[in-house]
Amino acid sequence: MDAAFETYRMMRADFELYRHSRFLRAHGELRGELLNAAGRIACIDPGTLFMGPWSRVERYASEELRCWFAQHGRLTVEEFETRWWNGRDSGLGTQGFAALADIA
């Protein structure tokens, strides 16, 4: 059980790196225009729009960020986890780092 938890913890840490890098890229490309008026009024942390349900994006994201997601994609934790597991060791000792680089 400890090994499974440690593996899950590693996947979540990789997801956080992915999520943070996507946030920084979008923030830079959109010059910080990530929230709509409702998001600003509600003091939403724009970083939270890079995970969780799409309904949150529809409610609080700027039109620019929604277009950015349409162009660049937005992986949920579940989608990231599937890609993470598919990129794991294929028996050759590669540990799937190239697959992670492709989605970040």
PDB file of N, CA and C in Angstrom:
ATOM      1  N   MET A   1       0.827  -1.191   0.000  1.00  0.00           N
ATOM      2  CA  MET A   1       0.000   0.000   0.000  1.00  0.00           C
ATOM      3  C   MET A   1       0.873   1.258   0.000  1.00  0.00           C
ATOM      4  N   ASP A   2       1.965   1.275   0.715  1.00  0.00           N
ATOM      5  CA  ASP A   2       2.838   2.438   0.750  1.00  0.00           C
ATOM      6  C   ASP A   2       3.428   2.748  -0.618  1.00  0.00           C
ATOM      7  N   ALA A   3       3.780   1.718  -1.372  1.00  0.00           N
ATOM      8  CA  ALA A   3       4.345   1.939  -2.709  1.00  0.00           C
ATOM      9  C   ALA A   3       3.300   2.565  -3.632  1.00  0.00           C
ATOM     10  N   ALA A   4       2.059   2.129  -3.537  1.00  0.00           N
ATOM     11  CA  ALA A   4       0.990   2.695  -4.369  1.00  0.00           C
ATOM     12  C   ALA A   4       0.769   4.165  -4.020  1.00  0.00           C
ATOM     13  N   PHE A   5       0.767   4.469  -2.739  1.00  0.00           N
ATOM     14  CA  PHE A   5       0.584   5.863  -2.317  1.00  0.00           C
ATOM     15  C   PHE A   5       1.736   6.727  -2.808  1.00  0.00           C
ATOM     16  N   GLU A   6       2.942   6.225  -2.712  1.00  0.00           N
ATOM     17  CA  GLU A   6       4.118   6.983  -3.154  1.00  0.00           C
ATOM     18  C   GLU A   6       4.055   7.227  -4.669  1.00  0.00           C
ATOM     19  N   THR A   7       3.633   6.233  -5.429  1.00  0.00           N
ATOM     20  CA  THR A   7       3.499   6.388  -6.871  1.00  0.00           C
ATOM     21  C   THR A   7       2.435   7.441  -7.187  1.00  0.00           C
ATOM     22  N   TYR A   8       1.298   7.395  -6.489  1.00  0.00           N
ATOM     23  CA  TYR A   8       0.251   8.391  -6.697  1.00  0.00           C
ATOM     24  C   TYR A   8       0.759   9.786  -6.334  1.00  0.00           C
ATOM     25  N   ARG A   9       1.511   9.886  -5.245  1.00  0.00           N
ATOM     26  CA  ARG A   9       2.068  11.164  -4.829  1.00  0.00           C
ATOM     27  C   ARG A   9       2.999  11.717  -5.910  1.00  0.00           C
ATOM     28  N   MET A  10       3.790  10.852  -6.533  1.00  0.00           N
ATOM     29  CA  MET A  10       4.688  11.270  -7.607  1.00  0.00           C
ATOM     30  C   MET A  10       3.884  11.784  -8.811  1.00  0.00           C
ATOM     31  N   MET A  11       2.798  11.076  -9.143  1.00  0.00           N
ATOM     32  CA  MET A  11       1.958  11.513 -10.257  1.00  0.00           C
ATOM     33  C   MET A  11       1.364  12.880  -9.961  1.00  0.00           C
ATOM     34  N   ARG A  12       0.862  13.088  -8.738  1.00  0.00           N
ATOM     35  CA  ARG A  12       0.262  14.378  -8.385  1.00  0.00           C
ATOM     36  C   ARG A  12       1.302  15.493  -8.403  1.00  0.00           C
ATOM     37  N   ALA A  13       2.515  15.197  -7.969  1.00  0.00           N
ATOM     38  CA  ALA A  13       3.585  16.199  -8.016  1.00  0.00           C
ATOM     39  C   ALA A  13       3.887  16.571  -9.472  1.00  0.00           C
ATOM     40  N   ASP A  14       3.916  15.571 -10.350  1.00  0.00           N
ATOM     41  CA  ASP A  14       4.129  15.849 -11.776  1.00  0.00           C
ATOM     42  C   ASP A  14       2.975  16.666 -12.343  1.00  0.00           C
ATOM     43  N   PHE A  15       1.745  16.359 -11.914  1.00  0.00           N
ATOM     44  CA  PHE A  15       0.595  17.132 -12.382  1.00  0.00           C
ATOM     45  C   PHE A  15       0.715  18.587 -11.941  1.00  0.00           C
ATOM     46  N   GLU A  16       1.133  18.818 -10.713  1.00  0.00           N
ATOM     47  CA  GLU A  16       1.275  20.191 -10.231  1.00  0.00           C
ATOM     48  C   GLU A  16       2.326  20.956 -11.024  1.00  0.00           C
ATOM     49  N   LEU A  17       3.407  20.295 -11.396  1.00  0.00           N
ATOM     50  CA  LEU A  17       4.417  20.933 -12.250  1.00  0.00           C
ATOM     51  C   LEU A  17       3.817  21.276 -13.613  1.00  0.00           C
ATOM     52  N   TYR A  18       3.070  20.326 -14.180  1.00  0.00           N
ATOM     53  CA  TYR A  18       2.406  20.553 -15.465  1.00  0.00           C
ATOM     54  C   TYR A  18       1.428  21.726 -15.353  1.00  0.00           C
ATOM     55  N   ARG A  19       0.571  21.686 -14.337  1.00  0.00           N
ATOM     56  CA  ARG A  19      -0.446  22.720 -14.156  1.00  0.00           C
ATOM     57  C   ARG A  19       0.193  24.096 -13.979  1.00  0.00           C
ATOM     58  N   HIS A  20       1.228  24.167 -13.170  1.00  0.00           N
ATOM     59  CA  HIS A  20       1.890  25.445 -12.907  1.00  0.00           C
ATOM     60  C   HIS A  20       2.566  25.981 -14.176  1.00  0.00           C
ATOM     61  N   SER A  21       3.190  25.103 -14.944  1.00  0.00           N
ATOM     62  CA  SER A  21       3.849  25.563 -16.173  1.00  0.00           C
ATOM     63  C   SER A  21       2.819  26.076 -17.177  1.00  0.00           C
ATOM     64  N   ARG A  22       1.667  25.430 -17.265  1.00  0.00           N
ATOM     65  CA  ARG A  22       0.603  25.888 -18.155  1.00  0.00           C
ATOM     66  C   ARG A  22       0.054  27.237 -17.689  1.00  0.00           C
ATOM     67  N   PHE A  23      -0.109  27.383 -16.382  1.00  0.00           N
ATOM     68  CA  PHE A  23      -0.577  28.651 -15.830  1.00  0.00           C
ATOM     69  C   PHE A  23       0.388  29.777 -16.186  1.00  0.00           C
ATOM     70  N   LEU A  24       1.672  29.553 -15.968  1.00  0.00           N
ATOM     71  CA  LEU A  24       2.666  30.591 -16.262  1.00  0.00           C
ATOM     72  C   LEU A  24       2.682  30.945 -17.746  1.00  0.00           C
ATOM     73  N   ARG A  25       2.555  29.935 -18.598  1.00  0.00           N
ATOM     74  CA  ARG A  25       2.550  30.193 -20.044  1.00  0.00           C
ATOM     75  C   ARG A  25       1.331  31.020 -20.437  1.00  0.00           C
ATOM     76  N   ALA A  26       0.150  30.607 -19.963  1.00  0.00           N
ATOM     77  CA  ALA A  26      -1.077  31.349 -20.294  1.00  0.00           C
ATOM     78  C   ALA A  26      -1.025  32.755 -19.721  1.00  0.00           C
ATOM     79  N   HIS A  27      -0.554  32.886 -18.496  1.00  0.00           N
ATOM     80  CA  HIS A  27      -0.465  34.192 -17.847  1.00  0.00           C
ATOM     81  C   HIS A  27       0.410  35.132 -18.668  1.00  0.00           C
ATOM     82  N   GLY A  28       1.529  34.621 -19.132  1.00  0.00           N
ATOM     83  CA  GLY A  28       2.429  35.442 -19.948  1.00  0.00           C
ATOM     84  C   GLY A  28       1.838  35.787 -21.306  1.00  0.00           C
ATOM     85  N   GLU A  29       1.302  34.790 -21.981  1.00  0.00           N
ATOM     86  CA  GLU A  29       0.760  35.023 -23.318  1.00  0.00           C
ATOM     87  C   GLU A  29      -0.473  35.926 -23.299  1.00  0.00           C
ATOM     88  N   LEU A  30      -1.260  35.843 -22.224  1.00  0.00           N
ATOM     89  CA  LEU A  30      -2.488  36.640 -22.133  1.00  0.00           C
ATOM     90  C   LEU A  30      -2.315  37.893 -21.279  1.00  0.00           C
ATOM     91  N   ARG A  31      -1.071  38.158 -20.897  1.00  0.00           N
ATOM     92  CA  ARG A  31      -0.734  39.336 -20.089  1.00  0.00           C
ATOM     93  C   ARG A  31      -1.608  39.444 -18.837  1.00  0.00           C
ATOM     94  N   GLY A  32      -1.835  38.294 -18.201  1.00  0.00           N
ATOM     95  CA  GLY A  32      -2.555  38.263 -16.935  1.00  0.00           C
ATOM     96  C   GLY A  32      -4.062  38.320 -17.036  1.00  0.00           C
ATOM     97  N   GLU A  33      -4.603  38.383 -18.239  1.00  0.00           N
ATOM     98  CA  GLU A  33      -6.065  38.474 -18.420  1.00  0.00           C
ATOM     99  C   GLU A  33      -6.669  37.076 -18.395  1.00  0.00           C
ATOM    100  N   LEU A  34      -6.778  36.502 -17.191  1.00  0.00           N
ATOM    101  CA  LEU A  34      -7.266  35.134 -17.062  1.00  0.00           C
ATOM    102  C   LEU A  34      -8.684  35.052 -16.520  1.00  0.00           C
ATOM    103  N   LEU A  35      -9.125  36.077 -15.814  1.00  0.00           N
ATOM    104  CA  LEU A  35     -10.447  36.062 -15.181  1.00  0.00           C
ATOM    105  C   LEU A  35     -11.412  37.007 -15.885  1.00  0.00           C
ATOM    106  N   ASN A  36     -12.688  36.645 -15.856  1.00  0.00           N
ATOM    107  CA  ASN A  36     -13.716  37.562 -16.322  1.00  0.00           C
ATOM    108  C   ASN A  36     -14.156  38.426 -15.132  1.00  0.00           C
ATOM    109  N   ALA A  37     -15.140  39.285 -15.324  1.00  0.00           N
ATOM    110  CA  ALA A  37     -15.588  40.177 -14.250  1.00  0.00           C
ATOM    111  C   ALA A  37     -16.085  39.399 -13.042  1.00  0.00           C
ATOM    112  N   ALA A  38     -16.836  38.315 -13.264  1.00  0.00           N
ATOM    113  CA  ALA A  38     -17.350  37.517 -12.148  1.00  0.00           C
ATOM    114  C   ALA A  38     -16.210  36.890 -11.355  1.00  0.00           C
ATOM    115  N   GLY A  39     -15.170  36.447 -12.049  1.00  0.00           N
ATOM    116  CA  GLY A  39     -14.008  35.865 -11.373  1.00  0.00           C
ATOM    117  C   GLY A  39     -13.252  36.881 -10.539  1.00  0.00           C
ATOM    118  N   ARG A  40     -13.139  38.103 -11.066  1.00  0.00           N
ATOM    119  CA  ARG A  40     -12.453  39.160 -10.310  1.00  0.00           C
ATOM    120  C   ARG A  40     -13.270  39.558  -9.083  1.00  0.00           C
ATOM    121  N   ILE A  41     -14.577  39.690  -9.236  1.00  0.00           N
ATOM    122  CA  ILE A  41     -15.442  40.059  -8.110  1.00  0.00           C
ATOM    123  C   ILE A  41     -15.399  38.988  -7.021  1.00  0.00           C
ATOM    124  N   ALA A  42     -15.389  37.716  -7.437  1.00  0.00           N
ATOM    125  CA  ALA A  42     -15.369  36.608  -6.472  1.00  0.00           C
ATOM    126  C   ALA A  42     -13.968  36.319  -5.936  1.00  0.00           C
ATOM    127  N   CYS A  43     -12.962  37.081  -6.390  1.00  0.00           N
ATOM    128  CA  CYS A  43     -11.565  36.892  -5.955  1.00  0.00           C
ATOM    129  C   CYS A  43     -11.082  35.453  -6.195  1.00  0.00           C
ATOM    130  N   ILE A  44     -11.403  34.931  -7.373  1.00  0.00           N
ATOM    131  CA  ILE A  44     -10.993  33.579  -7.747  1.00  0.00           C
ATOM    132  C   ILE A  44      -9.497  33.555  -8.015  1.00  0.00           C
ATOM    133  N   ASP A  45      -8.823  32.547  -7.519  1.00  0.00           N
ATOM    134  CA  ASP A  45      -7.413  32.330  -7.846  1.00  0.00           C
ATOM    135  C   ASP A  45      -7.374  31.788  -9.272  1.00  0.00           C
ATOM    136  N   PRO A  46      -6.792  32.521 -10.225  1.00  0.00           N
ATOM    137  CA  PRO A  46      -6.810  32.054 -11.614  1.00  0.00           C
ATOM    138  C   PRO A  46      -6.116  30.710 -11.814  1.00  0.00           C
ATOM    139  N   GLY A  47      -5.205  30.358 -10.933  1.00  0.00           N
ATOM    140  CA  GLY A  47      -4.543  29.059 -11.044  1.00  0.00           C
ATOM    141  C   GLY A  47      -5.493  27.894 -10.889  1.00  0.00           C
ATOM    142  N   THR A  48      -6.604  28.121 -10.189  1.00  0.00           N
ATOM    143  CA  THR A  48      -7.567  27.031  -9.993  1.00  0.00           C
ATOM    144  C   THR A  48      -8.351  26.714 -11.257  1.00  0.00           C
ATOM    145  N   LEU A  49      -8.286  27.579 -12.257  1.00  0.00           N
ATOM    146  CA  LEU A  49      -8.996  27.319 -13.509  1.00  0.00           C
ATOM    147  C   LEU A  49      -8.273  26.281 -14.363  1.00  0.00           C
ATOM    148  N   PHE A  50      -7.068  25.911 -13.962  1.00  0.00           N
ATOM    149  CA  PHE A  50      -6.274  24.948 -14.707  1.00  0.00           C
ATOM    150  C   PHE A  50      -6.467  23.525 -14.201  1.00  0.00           C
ATOM    151  N   MET A  51      -7.454  23.321 -13.348  1.00  0.00           N
ATOM    152  CA  MET A  51      -7.821  21.988 -12.870  1.00  0.00           C
ATOM    153  C   MET A  51      -9.294  22.035 -12.475  1.00  0.00           C
ATOM    154  N   GLY A  52      -9.853  20.923 -12.143  1.00  0.00           N
ATOM    155  CA  GLY A  52     -11.243  20.902 -11.721  1.00  0.00           C
ATOM    156  C   GLY A  52     -12.206  20.916 -12.886  1.00  0.00           C
ATOM    157  N   PRO A  53     -13.479  21.103 -12.580  1.00  0.00           N
ATOM    158  CA  PRO A  53     -14.509  20.982 -13.616  1.00  0.00           C
ATOM    159  C   PRO A  53     -14.490  22.133 -14.616  1.00  0.00           C
ATOM    160  N   TRP A  54     -14.888  21.826 -15.846  1.00  0.00           N
ATOM    161  CA  TRP A  54     -14.952  22.826 -16.895  1.00  0.00           C
ATOM    162  C   TRP A  54     -15.970  23.903 -16.555  1.00  0.00           C
ATOM    163  N   SER A  55     -16.993  23.568 -15.781  1.00  0.00           N
ATOM    164  CA  SER A  55     -18.014  24.553 -15.417  1.00  0.00           C
ATOM    165  C   SER A  55     -17.402  25.745 -14.678  1.00  0.00           C
ATOM    166  N   ARG A  56     -16.339  25.511 -13.935  1.00  0.00           N
ATOM    167  CA  ARG A  56     -15.646  26.606 -13.245  1.00  0.00           C
ATOM    168  C   ARG A  56     -14.982  27.539 -14.262  1.00  0.00           C
ATOM    169  N   VAL A  57     -14.407  26.976 -15.319  1.00  0.00           N
ATOM    170  CA  VAL A  57     -13.805  27.775 -16.392  1.00  0.00           C
ATOM    171  C   VAL A  57     -14.893  28.607 -17.068  1.00  0.00           C
ATOM    172  N   GLU A  58     -16.017  27.974 -17.380  1.00  0.00           N
ATOM    173  CA  GLU A  58     -17.108  28.693 -18.039  1.00  0.00           C
ATOM    174  C   GLU A  58     -17.621  29.855 -17.188  1.00  0.00           C
ATOM    175  N   ARG A  59     -17.603  29.669 -15.881  1.00  0.00           N
ATOM    176  CA  ARG A  59     -18.135  30.699 -14.980  1.00  0.00           C
ATOM    177  C   ARG A  59     -17.168  31.852 -14.749  1.00  0.00           C
ATOM    178  N   TYR A  60     -15.853  31.563 -14.620  1.00  0.00           N
ATOM    179  CA  TYR A  60     -14.913  32.579 -14.159  1.00  0.00           C
ATOM    180  C   TYR A  60     -13.788  32.958 -15.128  1.00  0.00           C
ATOM    181  N   ALA A  61     -13.559  32.170 -16.172  1.00  0.00           N
ATOM    182  CA  ALA A  61     -12.429  32.448 -17.070  1.00  0.00           C
ATOM    183  C   ALA A  61     -12.766  33.549 -18.060  1.00  0.00           C
ATOM    184  N   SER A  62     -11.744  34.318 -18.399  1.00  0.00           N
ATOM    185  CA  SER A  62     -11.901  35.324 -19.455  1.00  0.00           C
ATOM    186  C   SER A  62     -12.117  34.611 -20.781  1.00  0.00           C
ATOM    187  N   GLU A  63     -12.676  35.327 -21.727  1.00  0.00           N
ATOM    188  CA  GLU A  63     -12.861  34.775 -23.074  1.00  0.00           C
ATOM    189  C   GLU A  63     -11.501  34.407 -23.666  1.00  0.00           C
ATOM    190  N   GLU A  64     -10.489  35.218 -23.376  1.00  0.00           N
ATOM    191  CA  GLU A  64      -9.132  34.945 -23.871  1.00  0.00           C
ATOM    192  C   GLU A  64      -8.610  33.614 -23.340  1.00  0.00           C
ATOM    193  N   LEU A  65      -8.842  33.342 -22.054  1.00  0.00           N
ATOM    194  CA  LEU A  65      -8.363  32.084 -21.476  1.00  0.00           C
ATOM    195  C   LEU A  65      -9.132  30.903 -22.047  1.00  0.00           C
ATOM    196  N   ARG A  66     -10.431  31.053 -22.253  1.00  0.00           N
ATOM    197  CA  ARG A  66     -11.203  29.959 -22.857  1.00  0.00           C
ATOM    198  C   ARG A  66     -10.682  29.656 -24.265  1.00  0.00           C
ATOM    199  N   CYS A  67     -10.369  30.690 -25.020  1.00  0.00           N
ATOM    200  CA  CYS A  67      -9.786  30.489 -26.354  1.00  0.00           C
ATOM    201  C   CYS A  67      -8.405  29.839 -26.246  1.00  0.00           C
ATOM    202  N   TRP A  68      -7.621  30.244 -25.250  1.00  0.00           N
ATOM    203  CA  TRP A  68      -6.297  29.667 -25.035  1.00  0.00           C
ATOM    204  C   TRP A  68      -6.416  28.171 -24.752  1.00  0.00           C
ATOM    205  N   PHE A  69      -7.369  27.802 -23.889  1.00  0.00           N
ATOM    206  CA  PHE A  69      -7.591  26.379 -23.607  1.00  0.00           C
ATOM    207  C   PHE A  69      -8.018  25.637 -24.866  1.00  0.00           C
ATOM    208  N   ALA A  70      -8.854  26.251 -25.687  1.00  0.00           N
ATOM    209  CA  ALA A  70      -9.294  25.607 -26.925  1.00  0.00           C
ATOM    210  C   ALA A  70      -8.112  25.350 -27.851  1.00  0.00           C
ATOM    211  N   GLN A  71      -7.164  26.251 -27.861  1.00  0.00           N
ATOM    212  CA  GLN A  71      -5.990  26.119 -28.726  1.00  0.00           C
ATOM    213  C   GLN A  71      -4.937  25.183 -28.142  1.00  0.00           C
ATOM    214  N   HIS A  72      -4.701  25.272 -26.825  1.00  0.00           N
ATOM    215  CA  HIS A  72      -3.591  24.540 -26.192  1.00  0.00           C
ATOM    216  C   HIS A  72      -4.014  23.332 -25.372  1.00  0.00           C
ATOM    217  N   GLY A  73      -5.290  23.178 -25.143  1.00  0.00           N
ATOM    218  CA  GLY A  73      -5.773  22.048 -24.347  1.00  0.00           C
ATOM    219  C   GLY A  73      -5.748  22.333 -22.860  1.00  0.00           C
ATOM    220  N   ARG A  74      -6.450  21.495 -22.140  1.00  0.00           N
ATOM    221  CA  ARG A  74      -6.546  21.612 -20.683  1.00  0.00           C
ATOM    222  C   ARG A  74      -6.794  20.221 -20.138  1.00  0.00           C
ATOM    223  N   LEU A  75      -5.756  19.598 -19.609  1.00  0.00           N
ATOM    224  CA  LEU A  75      -5.887  18.249 -19.065  1.00  0.00           C
ATOM    225  C   LEU A  75      -6.424  18.299 -17.642  1.00  0.00           C
ATOM    226  N   THR A  76      -7.393  17.441 -17.370  1.00  0.00           N
ATOM    227  CA  THR A  76      -7.828  17.249 -15.987  1.00  0.00           C
ATOM    228  C   THR A  76      -6.817  16.340 -15.299  1.00  0.00           C
ATOM    229  N   VAL A  77      -6.943  16.211 -13.997  1.00  0.00           N
ATOM    230  CA  VAL A  77      -6.058  15.302 -13.255  1.00  0.00           C
ATOM    231  C   VAL A  77      -6.201  13.885 -13.810  1.00  0.00           C
ATOM    232  N   GLU A  78      -7.430  13.472 -14.096  1.00  0.00           N
ATOM    233  CA  GLU A  78      -7.668  12.116 -14.594  1.00  0.00           C
ATOM    234  C   GLU A  78      -7.017  11.897 -15.953  1.00  0.00           C
ATOM    235  N   GLU A  79      -7.128  12.873 -16.849  1.00  0.00           N
ATOM    236  CA  GLU A  79      -6.493  12.755 -18.166  1.00  0.00           C
ATOM    237  C   GLU A  79      -4.977  12.733 -18.036  1.00  0.00           C
ATOM    238  N   PHE A  80      -4.456  13.595 -17.162  1.00  0.00           N
ATOM    239  CA  PHE A  80      -3.018  13.623 -16.936  1.00  0.00           C
ATOM    240  C   PHE A  80      -2.548  12.282 -16.379  1.00  0.00           C
ATOM    241  N   GLU A  81      -3.301  11.746 -15.416  1.00  0.00           N
ATOM    242  CA  GLU A  81      -2.920  10.471 -14.800  1.00  0.00           C
ATOM    243  C   GLU A  81      -2.872   9.358 -15.847  1.00  0.00           C
ATOM    244  N   THR A  82      -3.835   9.321 -16.754  1.00  0.00           N
ATOM    245  CA  THR A  82      -3.837   8.302 -17.814  1.00  0.00           C
ATOM    246  C   THR A  82      -2.589   8.425 -18.671  1.00  0.00           C
ATOM    247  N   ARG A  83      -2.265   9.650 -19.083  1.00  0.00           N
ATOM    248  CA  ARG A  83      -1.058   9.855 -19.896  1.00  0.00           C
ATOM    249  C   ARG A  83       0.201   9.533 -19.098  1.00  0.00           C
ATOM    250  N   TRP A  84       0.183   9.872 -17.831  1.00  0.00           N
ATOM    251  CA  TRP A  84       1.333   9.603 -16.959  1.00  0.00           C
ATOM    252  C   TRP A  84       1.592   8.109 -16.877  1.00  0.00           C
ATOM    253  N   TRP A  85       0.544   7.320 -16.644  1.00  0.00           N
ATOM    254  CA  TRP A  85       0.700   5.868 -16.553  1.00  0.00           C
ATOM    255  C   TRP A  85       1.106   5.280 -17.894  1.00  0.00           C
ATOM    256  N   ASN A  86       0.558   5.790 -18.996  1.00  0.00           N
ATOM    257  CA  ASN A  86       0.934   5.290 -20.321  1.00  0.00           C
ATOM    258  C   ASN A  86       2.380   5.596 -20.658  1.00  0.00           C
ATOM    259  N   GLY A  87       2.937   6.634 -20.045  1.00  0.00           N
ATOM    260  CA  GLY A  87       4.321   7.001 -20.307  1.00  0.00           C
ATOM    261  C   GLY A  87       5.317   6.377 -19.351  1.00  0.00           C
ATOM    262  N   ARG A  88       4.822   5.566 -18.416  1.00  0.00           N
ATOM    263  CA  ARG A  88       5.720   4.938 -17.436  1.00  0.00           C
ATOM    264  C   ARG A  88       6.601   3.887 -18.103  1.00  0.00           C
ATOM    265  N   ASP A  89       7.493   3.307 -17.346  1.00  0.00           N
ATOM    266  CA  ASP A  89       8.491   2.352 -17.819  1.00  0.00           C
ATOM    267  C   ASP A  89       7.879   1.305 -18.752  1.00  0.00           C
ATOM    268  N   SER A  90       8.381   1.257 -19.950  1.00  0.00           N
ATOM    269  CA  SER A  90       7.908   0.295 -20.948  1.00  0.00           C
ATOM    270  C   SER A  90       8.767  -0.960 -20.965  1.00  0.00           C
ATOM    271  N   GLY A  91       9.547  -1.168 -19.914  1.00  0.00           N
ATOM    272  CA  GLY A  91      10.437  -2.320 -19.876  1.00  0.00           C
ATOM    273  C   GLY A  91      11.826  -1.986 -20.370  1.00  0.00           C
ATOM    274  N   LEU A  92      12.013  -0.784 -20.868  1.00  0.00           N
ATOM    275  CA  LEU A  92      13.310  -0.375 -21.391  1.00  0.00           C
ATOM    276  C   LEU A  92      14.044   0.555 -20.437  1.00  0.00           C
ATOM    277  N   GLY A  93      13.425   0.845 -19.289  1.00  0.00           N
ATOM    278  CA  GLY A  93      14.046   1.722 -18.322  1.00  0.00           C
ATOM    279  C   GLY A  93      13.925   3.179 -18.654  1.00  0.00           C
ATOM    280  N   THR A  94      13.019   3.566 -19.545  1.00  0.00           N
ATOM    281  CA  THR A  94      12.924   4.961 -19.960  1.00  0.00           C
ATOM    282  C   THR A  94      12.108   5.799 -19.003  1.00  0.00           C
ATOM    283  N   GLN A  95      11.238   5.212 -18.214  1.00  0.00           N
ATOM    284  CA  GLN A  95      10.404   5.904 -17.241  1.00  0.00           C
ATOM    285  C   GLN A  95       9.469   6.939 -17.865  1.00  0.00           C
ATOM    286  N   GLY A  96       9.346   6.996 -19.175  1.00  0.00           N
ATOM    287  CA  GLY A  96       8.342   7.806 -19.828  1.00  0.00           C
ATOM    288  C   GLY A  96       8.514   9.309 -19.749  1.00  0.00           C
ATOM    289  N   PHE A  97       9.726   9.805 -19.519  1.00  0.00           N
ATOM    290  CA  PHE A  97       9.897  11.245 -19.390  1.00  0.00           C
ATOM    291  C   PHE A  97       9.584  11.977 -20.698  1.00  0.00           C
ATOM    292  N   ALA A  98       9.841  11.363 -21.837  1.00  0.00           N
ATOM    293  CA  ALA A  98       9.520  12.023 -23.103  1.00  0.00           C
ATOM    294  C   ALA A  98       8.017  12.238 -23.226  1.00  0.00           C
ATOM    295  N   ALA A  99       7.213  11.284 -22.777  1.00  0.00           N
ATOM    296  CA  ALA A  99       5.772  11.434 -22.852  1.00  0.00           C
ATOM    297  C   ALA A  99       5.305  12.592 -21.974  1.00  0.00           C
ATOM    298  N   LEU A 100       5.894  12.762 -20.812  1.00  0.00           N
ATOM    299  CA  LEU A 100       5.531  13.892 -19.946  1.00  0.00           C
ATOM    300  C   LEU A 100       5.936  15.206 -20.599  1.00  0.00           C
ATOM    301  N   ALA A 101       7.063  15.248 -21.235  1.00  0.00           N
ATOM    302  CA  ALA A 101       7.505  16.487 -21.891  1.00  0.00           C
ATOM    303  C   ALA A 101       6.546  16.876 -23.013  1.00  0.00           C
ATOM    304  N   ASP A 102       5.949  15.893 -23.666  1.00  0.00           N
ATOM    305  CA  ASP A 102       5.034  16.180 -24.755  1.00  0.00           C
ATOM    306  C   ASP A 102       3.759  16.882 -24.301  1.00  0.00           C
ATOM    307  N   ILE A 103       3.329  16.635 -23.063  1.00  0.00           N
ATOM    308  CA  ILE A 103       2.079  17.231 -22.603  1.00  0.00           C
ATOM    309  C   ILE A 103       2.281  18.498 -21.787  1.00  0.00           C
ATOM    310  N   ALA A 104       3.508  18.800 -21.428  1.00  0.00           N
ATOM    311  CA  ALA A 104       3.758  20.011 -20.606  1.00  0.00           C
ATOM    312  C   ALA A 104       3.945  21.227 -21.442  1.00  0.00           C
TER     313      ALA A 104
END
